[in-house]
Short mmCIF file of C-alpha atoms in Angstrom, two decimals:
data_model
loop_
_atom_site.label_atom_id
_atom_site.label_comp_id
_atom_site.label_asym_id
_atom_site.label_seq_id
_atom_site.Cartn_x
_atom_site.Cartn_y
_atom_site.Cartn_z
CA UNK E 25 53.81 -161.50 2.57
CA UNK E 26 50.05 -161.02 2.83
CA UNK E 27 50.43 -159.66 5.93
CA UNK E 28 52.38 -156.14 7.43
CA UNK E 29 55.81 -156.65 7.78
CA UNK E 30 57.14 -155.76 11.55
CA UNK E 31 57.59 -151.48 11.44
CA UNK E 32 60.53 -150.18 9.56
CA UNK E 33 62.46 -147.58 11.57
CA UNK E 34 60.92 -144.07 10.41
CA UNK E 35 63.11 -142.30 8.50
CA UNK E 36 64.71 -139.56 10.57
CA UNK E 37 64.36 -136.96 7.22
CA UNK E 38 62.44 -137.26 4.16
CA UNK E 39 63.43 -135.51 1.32
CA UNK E 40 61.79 -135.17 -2.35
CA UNK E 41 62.11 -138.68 -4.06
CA UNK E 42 63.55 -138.83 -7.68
CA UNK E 43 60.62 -137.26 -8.78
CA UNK E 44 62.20 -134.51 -9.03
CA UNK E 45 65.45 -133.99 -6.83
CA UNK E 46 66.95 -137.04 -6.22
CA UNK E 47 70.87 -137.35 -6.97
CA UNK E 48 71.74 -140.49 -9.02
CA UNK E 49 74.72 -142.59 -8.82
CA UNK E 50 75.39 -145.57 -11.42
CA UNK E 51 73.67 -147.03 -14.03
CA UNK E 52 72.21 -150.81 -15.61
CA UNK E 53 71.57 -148.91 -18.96
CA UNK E 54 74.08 -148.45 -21.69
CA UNK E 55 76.63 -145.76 -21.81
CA UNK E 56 75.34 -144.63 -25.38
CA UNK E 57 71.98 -144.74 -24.34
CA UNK E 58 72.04 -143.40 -21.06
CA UNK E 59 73.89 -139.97 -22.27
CA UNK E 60 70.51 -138.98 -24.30
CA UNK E 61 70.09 -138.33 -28.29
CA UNK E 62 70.50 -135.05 -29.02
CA UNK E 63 67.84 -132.74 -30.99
CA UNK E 64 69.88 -133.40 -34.23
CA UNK E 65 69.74 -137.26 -33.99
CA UNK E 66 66.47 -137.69 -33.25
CA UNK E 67 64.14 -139.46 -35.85
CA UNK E 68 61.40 -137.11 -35.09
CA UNK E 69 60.29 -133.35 -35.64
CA UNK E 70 58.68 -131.65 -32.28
CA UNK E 71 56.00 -128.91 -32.95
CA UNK E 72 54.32 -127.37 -30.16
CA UNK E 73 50.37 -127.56 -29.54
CA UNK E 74 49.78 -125.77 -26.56
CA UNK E 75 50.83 -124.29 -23.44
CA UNK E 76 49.79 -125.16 -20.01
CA UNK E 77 49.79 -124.59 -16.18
CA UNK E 78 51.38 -127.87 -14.44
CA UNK E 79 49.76 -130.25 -17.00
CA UNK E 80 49.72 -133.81 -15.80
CA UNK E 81 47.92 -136.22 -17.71
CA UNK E 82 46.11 -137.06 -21.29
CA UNK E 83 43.59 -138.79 -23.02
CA UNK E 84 42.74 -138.69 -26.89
CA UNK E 85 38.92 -138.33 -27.97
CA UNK E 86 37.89 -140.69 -30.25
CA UNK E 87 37.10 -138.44 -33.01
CA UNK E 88 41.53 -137.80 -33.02
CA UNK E 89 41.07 -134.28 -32.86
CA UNK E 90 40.57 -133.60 -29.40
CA UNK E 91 42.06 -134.01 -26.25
CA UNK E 92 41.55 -134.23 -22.88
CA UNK E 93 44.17 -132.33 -20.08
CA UNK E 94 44.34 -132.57 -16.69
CA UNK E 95 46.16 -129.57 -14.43
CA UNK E 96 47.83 -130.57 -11.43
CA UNK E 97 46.29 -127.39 -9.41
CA UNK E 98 42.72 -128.52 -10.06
CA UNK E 99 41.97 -128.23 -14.13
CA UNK E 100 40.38 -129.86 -16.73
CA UNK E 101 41.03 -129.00 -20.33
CA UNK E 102 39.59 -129.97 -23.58
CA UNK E 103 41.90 -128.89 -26.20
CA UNK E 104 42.03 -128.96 -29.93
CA UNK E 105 44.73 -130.51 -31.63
CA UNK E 106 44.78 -126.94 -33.25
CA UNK E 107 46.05 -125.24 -30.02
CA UNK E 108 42.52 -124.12 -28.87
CA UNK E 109 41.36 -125.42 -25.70
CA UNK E 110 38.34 -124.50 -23.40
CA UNK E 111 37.62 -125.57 -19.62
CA UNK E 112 35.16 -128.77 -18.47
CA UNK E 113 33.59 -127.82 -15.52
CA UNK E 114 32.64 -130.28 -12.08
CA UNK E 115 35.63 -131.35 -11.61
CA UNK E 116 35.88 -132.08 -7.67
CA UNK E 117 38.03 -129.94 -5.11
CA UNK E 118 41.36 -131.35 -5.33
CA UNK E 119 43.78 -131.15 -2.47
CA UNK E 120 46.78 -129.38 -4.68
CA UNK E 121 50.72 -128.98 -3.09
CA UNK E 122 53.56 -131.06 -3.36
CA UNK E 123 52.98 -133.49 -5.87
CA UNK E 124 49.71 -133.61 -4.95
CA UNK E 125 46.36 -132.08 -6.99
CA UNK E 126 44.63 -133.49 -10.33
CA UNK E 127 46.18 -136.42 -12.00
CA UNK E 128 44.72 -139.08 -14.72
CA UNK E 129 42.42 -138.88 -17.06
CA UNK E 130 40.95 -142.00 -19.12
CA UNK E 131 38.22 -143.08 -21.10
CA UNK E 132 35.77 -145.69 -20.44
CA UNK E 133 36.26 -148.20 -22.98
CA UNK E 134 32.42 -147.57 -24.40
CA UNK E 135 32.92 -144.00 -23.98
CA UNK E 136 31.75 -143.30 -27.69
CA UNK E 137 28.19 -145.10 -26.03
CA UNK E 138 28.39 -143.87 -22.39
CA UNK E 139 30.48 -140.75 -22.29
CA UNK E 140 31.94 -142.26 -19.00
CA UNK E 141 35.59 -140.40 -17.89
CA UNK E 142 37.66 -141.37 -14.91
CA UNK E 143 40.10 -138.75 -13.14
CA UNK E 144 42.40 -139.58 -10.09
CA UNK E 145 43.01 -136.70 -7.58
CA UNK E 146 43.99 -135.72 -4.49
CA UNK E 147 41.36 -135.53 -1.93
CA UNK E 148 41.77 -133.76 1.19
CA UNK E 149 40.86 -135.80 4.80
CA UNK E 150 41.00 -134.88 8.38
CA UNK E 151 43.44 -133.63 10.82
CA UNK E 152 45.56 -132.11 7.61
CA UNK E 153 45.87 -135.89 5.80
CA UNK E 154 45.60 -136.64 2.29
CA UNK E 155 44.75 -139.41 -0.02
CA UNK E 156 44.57 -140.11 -3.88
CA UNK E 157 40.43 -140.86 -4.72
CA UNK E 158 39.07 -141.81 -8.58
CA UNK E 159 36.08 -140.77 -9.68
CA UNK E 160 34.07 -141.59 -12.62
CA UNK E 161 31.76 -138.76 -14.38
CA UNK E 162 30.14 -137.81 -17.49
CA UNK E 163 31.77 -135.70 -20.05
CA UNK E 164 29.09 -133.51 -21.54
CA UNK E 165 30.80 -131.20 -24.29
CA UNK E 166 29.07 -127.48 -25.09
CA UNK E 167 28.91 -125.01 -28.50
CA UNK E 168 31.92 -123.56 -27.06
CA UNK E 169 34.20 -125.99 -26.97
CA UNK E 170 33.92 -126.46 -23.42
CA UNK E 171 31.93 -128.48 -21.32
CA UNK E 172 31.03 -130.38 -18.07
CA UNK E 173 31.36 -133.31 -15.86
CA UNK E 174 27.86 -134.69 -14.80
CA UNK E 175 27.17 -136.82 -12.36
CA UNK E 176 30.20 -137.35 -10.34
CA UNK E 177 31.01 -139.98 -8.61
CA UNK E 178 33.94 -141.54 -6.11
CA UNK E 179 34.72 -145.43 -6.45
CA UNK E 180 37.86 -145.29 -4.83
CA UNK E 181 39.96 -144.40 -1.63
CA UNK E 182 43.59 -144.19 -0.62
CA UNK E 183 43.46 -146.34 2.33
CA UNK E 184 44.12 -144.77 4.85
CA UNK E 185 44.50 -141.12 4.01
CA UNK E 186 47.76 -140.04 5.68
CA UNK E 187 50.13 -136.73 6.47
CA UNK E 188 52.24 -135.00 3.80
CA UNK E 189 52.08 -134.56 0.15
CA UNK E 190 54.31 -137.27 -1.83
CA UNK E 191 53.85 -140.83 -3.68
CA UNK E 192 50.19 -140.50 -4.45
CA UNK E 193 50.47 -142.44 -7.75
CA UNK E 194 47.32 -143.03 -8.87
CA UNK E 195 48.00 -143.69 -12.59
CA UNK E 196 44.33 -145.35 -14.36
CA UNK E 197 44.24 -147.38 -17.20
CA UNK E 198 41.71 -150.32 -18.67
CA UNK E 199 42.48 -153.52 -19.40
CA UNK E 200 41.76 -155.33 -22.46
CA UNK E 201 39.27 -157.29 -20.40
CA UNK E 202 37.08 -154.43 -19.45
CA UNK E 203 38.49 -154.23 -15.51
CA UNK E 204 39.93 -150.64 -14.11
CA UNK E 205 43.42 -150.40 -13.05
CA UNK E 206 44.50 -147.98 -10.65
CA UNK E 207 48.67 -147.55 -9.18
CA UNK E 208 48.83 -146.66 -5.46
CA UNK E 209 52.09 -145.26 -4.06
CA UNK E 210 53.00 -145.72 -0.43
CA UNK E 211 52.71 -141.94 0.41
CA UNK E 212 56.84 -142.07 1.61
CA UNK E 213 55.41 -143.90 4.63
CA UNK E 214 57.41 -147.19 3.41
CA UNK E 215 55.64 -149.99 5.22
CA UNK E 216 51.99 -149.63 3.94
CA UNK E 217 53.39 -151.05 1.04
CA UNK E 218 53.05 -154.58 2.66
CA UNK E 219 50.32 -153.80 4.82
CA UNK E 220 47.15 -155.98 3.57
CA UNK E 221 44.95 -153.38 5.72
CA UNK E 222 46.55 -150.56 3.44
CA UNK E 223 45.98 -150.43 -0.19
CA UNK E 224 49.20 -147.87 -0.50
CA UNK E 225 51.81 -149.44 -2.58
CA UNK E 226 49.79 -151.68 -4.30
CA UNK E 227 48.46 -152.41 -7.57
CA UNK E 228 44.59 -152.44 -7.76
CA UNK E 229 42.09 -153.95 -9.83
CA UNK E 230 38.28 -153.59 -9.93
CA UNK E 231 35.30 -153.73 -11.46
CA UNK E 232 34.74 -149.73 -13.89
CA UNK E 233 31.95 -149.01 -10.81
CA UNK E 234 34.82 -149.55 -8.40
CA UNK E 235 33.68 -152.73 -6.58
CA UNK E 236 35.76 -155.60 -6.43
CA UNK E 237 35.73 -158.90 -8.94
CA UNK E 238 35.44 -161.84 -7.11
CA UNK E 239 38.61 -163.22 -8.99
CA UNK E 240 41.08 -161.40 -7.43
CA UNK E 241 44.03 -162.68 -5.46
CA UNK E 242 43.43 -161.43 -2.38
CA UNK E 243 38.92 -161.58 -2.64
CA UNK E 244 37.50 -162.34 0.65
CA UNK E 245 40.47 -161.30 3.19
CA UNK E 246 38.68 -158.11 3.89
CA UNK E 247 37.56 -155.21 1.39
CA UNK E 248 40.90 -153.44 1.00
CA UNK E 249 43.00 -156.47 0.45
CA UNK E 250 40.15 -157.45 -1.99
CA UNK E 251 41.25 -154.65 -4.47
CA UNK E 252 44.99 -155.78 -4.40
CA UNK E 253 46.73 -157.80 -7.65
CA UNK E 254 50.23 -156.75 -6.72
CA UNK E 255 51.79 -155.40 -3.70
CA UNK E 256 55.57 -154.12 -2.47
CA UNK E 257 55.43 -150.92 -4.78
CA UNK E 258 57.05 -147.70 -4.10
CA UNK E 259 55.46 -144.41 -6.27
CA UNK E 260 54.31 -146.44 -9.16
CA UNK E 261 53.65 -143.53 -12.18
CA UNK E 262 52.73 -145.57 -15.16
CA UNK E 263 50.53 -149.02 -15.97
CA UNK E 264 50.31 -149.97 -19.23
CA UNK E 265 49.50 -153.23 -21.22
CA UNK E 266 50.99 -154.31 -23.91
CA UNK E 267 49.28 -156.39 -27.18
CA UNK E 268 49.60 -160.02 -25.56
CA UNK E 269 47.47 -158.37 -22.71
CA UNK E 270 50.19 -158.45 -20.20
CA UNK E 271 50.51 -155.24 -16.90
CA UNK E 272 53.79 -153.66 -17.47
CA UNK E 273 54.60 -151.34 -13.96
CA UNK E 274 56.80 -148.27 -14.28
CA UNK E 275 57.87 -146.89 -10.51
CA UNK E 276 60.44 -144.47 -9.15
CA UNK E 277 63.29 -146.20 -6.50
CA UNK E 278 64.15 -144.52 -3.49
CA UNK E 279 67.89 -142.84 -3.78
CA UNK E 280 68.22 -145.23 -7.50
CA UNK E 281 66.62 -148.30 -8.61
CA UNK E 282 63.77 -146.84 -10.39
CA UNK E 283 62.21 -150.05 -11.64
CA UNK E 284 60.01 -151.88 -14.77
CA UNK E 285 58.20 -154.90 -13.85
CA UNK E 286 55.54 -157.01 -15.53
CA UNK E 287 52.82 -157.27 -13.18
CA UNK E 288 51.87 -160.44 -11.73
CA UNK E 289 48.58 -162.09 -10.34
CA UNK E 290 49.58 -161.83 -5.91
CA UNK E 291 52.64 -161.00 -6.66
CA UNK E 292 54.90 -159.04 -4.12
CA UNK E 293 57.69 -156.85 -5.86
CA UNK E 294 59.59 -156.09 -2.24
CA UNK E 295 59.82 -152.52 -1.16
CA UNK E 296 60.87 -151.31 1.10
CA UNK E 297 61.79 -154.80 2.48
CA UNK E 298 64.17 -154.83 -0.92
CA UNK E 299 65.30 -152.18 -3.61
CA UNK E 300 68.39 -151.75 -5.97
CA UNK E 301 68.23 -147.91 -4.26
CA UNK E 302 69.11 -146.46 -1.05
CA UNK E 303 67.39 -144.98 1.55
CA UNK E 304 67.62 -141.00 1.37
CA UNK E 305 69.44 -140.73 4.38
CA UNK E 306 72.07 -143.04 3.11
CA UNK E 307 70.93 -146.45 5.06
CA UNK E 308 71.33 -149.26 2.09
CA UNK E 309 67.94 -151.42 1.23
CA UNK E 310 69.03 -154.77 0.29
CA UNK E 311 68.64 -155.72 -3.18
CA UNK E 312 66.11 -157.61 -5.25
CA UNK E 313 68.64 -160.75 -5.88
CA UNK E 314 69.53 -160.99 -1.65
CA UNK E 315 65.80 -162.42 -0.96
CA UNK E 316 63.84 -163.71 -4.01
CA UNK E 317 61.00 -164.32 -2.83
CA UNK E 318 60.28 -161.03 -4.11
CA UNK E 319 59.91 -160.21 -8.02
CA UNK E 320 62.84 -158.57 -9.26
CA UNK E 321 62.17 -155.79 -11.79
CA UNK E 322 62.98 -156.43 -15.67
CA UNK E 323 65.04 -153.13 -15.59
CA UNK E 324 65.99 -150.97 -12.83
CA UNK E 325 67.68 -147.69 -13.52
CA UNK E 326 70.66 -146.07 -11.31
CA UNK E 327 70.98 -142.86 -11.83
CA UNK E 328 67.09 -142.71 -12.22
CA UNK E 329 65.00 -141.39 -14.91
CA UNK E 330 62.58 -140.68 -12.48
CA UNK E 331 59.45 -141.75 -14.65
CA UNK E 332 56.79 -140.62 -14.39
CA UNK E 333 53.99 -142.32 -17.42
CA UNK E 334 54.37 -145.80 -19.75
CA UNK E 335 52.84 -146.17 -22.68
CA UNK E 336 53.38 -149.50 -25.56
CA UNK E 337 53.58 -148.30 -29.21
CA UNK E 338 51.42 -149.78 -31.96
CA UNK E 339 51.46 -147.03 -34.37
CA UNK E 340 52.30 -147.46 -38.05
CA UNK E 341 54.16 -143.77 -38.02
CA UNK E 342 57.11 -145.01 -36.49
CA UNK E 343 56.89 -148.88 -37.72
CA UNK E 344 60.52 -149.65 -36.11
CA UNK E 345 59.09 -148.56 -32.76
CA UNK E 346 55.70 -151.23 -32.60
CA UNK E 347 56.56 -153.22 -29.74
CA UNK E 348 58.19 -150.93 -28.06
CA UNK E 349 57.24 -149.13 -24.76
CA UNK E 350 57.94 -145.29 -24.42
CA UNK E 351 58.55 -143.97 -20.35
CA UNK E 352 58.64 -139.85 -20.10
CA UNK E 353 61.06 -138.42 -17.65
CA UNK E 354 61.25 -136.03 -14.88
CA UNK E 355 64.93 -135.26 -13.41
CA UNK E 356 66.21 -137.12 -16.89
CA UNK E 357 64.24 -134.82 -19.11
CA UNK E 358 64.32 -137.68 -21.20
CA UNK E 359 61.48 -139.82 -23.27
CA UNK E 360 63.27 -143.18 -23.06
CA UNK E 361 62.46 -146.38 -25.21
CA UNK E 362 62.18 -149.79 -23.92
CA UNK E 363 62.79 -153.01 -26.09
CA UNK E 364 61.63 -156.55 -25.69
CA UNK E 365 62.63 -160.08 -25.67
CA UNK E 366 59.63 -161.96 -24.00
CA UNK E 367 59.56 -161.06 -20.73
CA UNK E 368 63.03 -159.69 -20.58
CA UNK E 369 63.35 -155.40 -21.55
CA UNK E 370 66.41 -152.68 -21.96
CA UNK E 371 66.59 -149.79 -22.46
CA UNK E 372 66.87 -149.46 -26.36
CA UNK E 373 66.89 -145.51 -26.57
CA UNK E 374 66.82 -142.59 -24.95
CA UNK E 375 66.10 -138.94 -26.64
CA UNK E 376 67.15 -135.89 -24.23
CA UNK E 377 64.24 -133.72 -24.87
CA UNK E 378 65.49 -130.36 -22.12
CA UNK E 379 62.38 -130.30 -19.64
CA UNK E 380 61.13 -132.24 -17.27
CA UNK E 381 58.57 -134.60 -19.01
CA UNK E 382 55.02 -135.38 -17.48
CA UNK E 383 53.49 -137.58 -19.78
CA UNK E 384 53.39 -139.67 -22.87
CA UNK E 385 50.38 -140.59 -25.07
CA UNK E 386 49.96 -142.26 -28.49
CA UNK E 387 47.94 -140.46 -30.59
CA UNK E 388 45.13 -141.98 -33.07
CA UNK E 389 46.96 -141.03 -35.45
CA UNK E 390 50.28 -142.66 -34.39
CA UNK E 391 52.18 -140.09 -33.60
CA UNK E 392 53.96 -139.29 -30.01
CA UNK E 393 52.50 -136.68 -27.49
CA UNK E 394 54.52 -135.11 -24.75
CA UNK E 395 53.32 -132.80 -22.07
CA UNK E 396 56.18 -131.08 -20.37
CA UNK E 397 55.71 -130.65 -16.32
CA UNK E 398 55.74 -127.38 -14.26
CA UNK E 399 53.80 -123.86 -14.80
CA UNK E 400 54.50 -123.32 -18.65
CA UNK E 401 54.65 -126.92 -19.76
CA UNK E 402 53.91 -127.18 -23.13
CA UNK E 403 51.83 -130.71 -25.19
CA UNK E 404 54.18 -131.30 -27.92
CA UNK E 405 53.38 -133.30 -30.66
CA UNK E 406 56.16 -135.84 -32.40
CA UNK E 407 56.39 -136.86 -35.74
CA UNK E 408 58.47 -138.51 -38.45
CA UNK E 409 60.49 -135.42 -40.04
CA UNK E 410 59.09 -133.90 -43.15
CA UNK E 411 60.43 -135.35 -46.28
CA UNK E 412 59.67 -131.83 -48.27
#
């Protein structure tokens, strides 16, 4: 499948995908779990940090104290773990509406040495298109507890930029071998995400200066396919490893069939050839187990959670959880807990938290953070209940 599939019929009407507004129908997780654990069954206590405008992503400091926060309309936050936070300036022009504007933040694994950050974005082209772009800059901190980005630079392109607003993806993360990982969605333009020309829909991995390692599946069948590892993705929202090392992929389905899959070297995971969703205008998508060929997700979820960050546990504040992956929910409201068994997951919890849920982040210190989405959405910290 290296190569685009023949055109899919255009969809007469696209509406919001289940980031948001999507209506969901049945479901492969529990009953019990599915319904959501209520505030008085949860094994945590939530305190509130902080308070922000459309907050999208995280990223601890290493001193524990301090955080980084992105704003989806074009912000960058440091922020105290005491609720005082001050802005880091030269952050590029983002191209903000829809679900488009200023998305990840990471570190660079030697940022204690470098000071190296990466943020994803959405960049503005021509003729009213749009594309995600990451760029990697210096974080130079001030007296005030404030600061700057220094030196920006772009290593990497949405290929090519297209119309509308939707499916940018563009979740970052570094792998325990030093490479950068970056999700692509497909920009609700469906085919891209078999198009070898395109890197939309894919999975991408490259070198942290953004060129390409000469290892990867696809090197030397042009410079976009170069950057490919995985391909057949939809709006893919969180990448995360776990501790053998392995890519787990968290993506929201079309009308259901938001999925989990452990990423594999070439692999193609289908869409929109095959999904355990629907179109939007009600035209079925065959399912994973018609043609398998195609990787089949380890969980898919119908009605979605429409998820939208992954994390994998290793604190020793919740010592039941190690193991365990934690995805953060939009239309679910919903921080959901995945078990393992090998390569095999379910859904082992889910706690109904009453907002829409942007993010999740361990912190050094092993407790769960939480940033809530939309204009007042607040970083909530969770912790084992006080034994006082």
């Amino acid at each position: 499948m290296r190569n685009a599939i023949p055109t899919i019929l255009a969809l007469a009407l696209l509406v919001a995908c289940s980031d948001g507004n999507g209506t969901p129908a049945a479901t492969t997780a529990t009953d019990d779990a599915s319904q959501g654990m209520e505030a008085s069954d949860r094994p945590f206590a939530v305190n509130e940090i902080a308070v922000f405008d459309e907050p999208w992503a995280m990223s601890f400091l290493p001193d524990g104290q301090h955080l980084l926060v992105t704003q989806k309309p074009g912000q960058l936050k440091l922020v105290g773990l005491d609720g005082r936070s001050a802005e880091i300036t030269g952050v590029p022009e983002v191209a903000y509406g829809g679900q488009g504007g200023l998305g990840d933040v990471v570190l660079h694994p030697d940022f204690s040495s470098n000071g190296m950050i990466y943020i994803s974005y959405a960049e503005a082209g021509e003729r009213d298109t749009r594309g995600a772009a990451v760029a990697r800059a210096r974080l130079v901190t001030d007296a005030k507890g404030g600061g700057k980005l220094t030196g920006l630079e772009v290593i990497w392109r949405q290929v090519p930029k297209v119309k509308g607003e939707g499916h940018y993806g563009h979740r970052i993360a570094f792998g325990p071998d030093g490479y950068l990982w970056i999700s692509s969605g497909e920009r609700q333009k469906f085919d891209p995400a078999q198009d070898m020309a395109s890197n939309l829909g894919k999975v991408l991995r490259l070198n942290d200066d953004g060129t390409i390692p000469a290892d990867n599946p696809f090197a030397g069948d042009g410079k976009v396919a170069s950057q490919v590892w995985s391909l057949g993705h939809r709006n893919p929202l969180g990448i995360a490893f776990n501790a053998k090392g392995e890519l787990w992929e968290i993506e929201m389905g079309p009308k259901g069939g938001d999925e989990l899959n452990l990423i594999e070297r070439g692999a193609n995971y289908g869409y929109p050839i095959v999904s355990n969703g629907n179109h939007y205008d009600g035209r079925p998508i065959p399912d994973h187990d018609t043609q398998l060929q195609f990787n089949a997700p380890a969980i898919s979820w119908t009605p979605v959670i429409s998820p939208s960050s992954l994390i994998f546990y290793s604190g020793d504040r919740f010592p039941s959880w190690k193991g365990s992956a934690f995805a953060s929910g939009l239309s679910s409201q919903s921080l959901v807990r995945i078990a393992f068994d090998g390569d095999k997951a379910s859904e082992a919890e889910r706690f109904n938290m009453g907002e829409r849920i942007r993010a999740v982040a361990q912190g050094p210190d092993g407790d769960l953070y939480l940033l809530e989405d939309g204009p007042k959405g607040r970083l909530l910290r969770l912790a084992p209940p006080s034994t006082e």
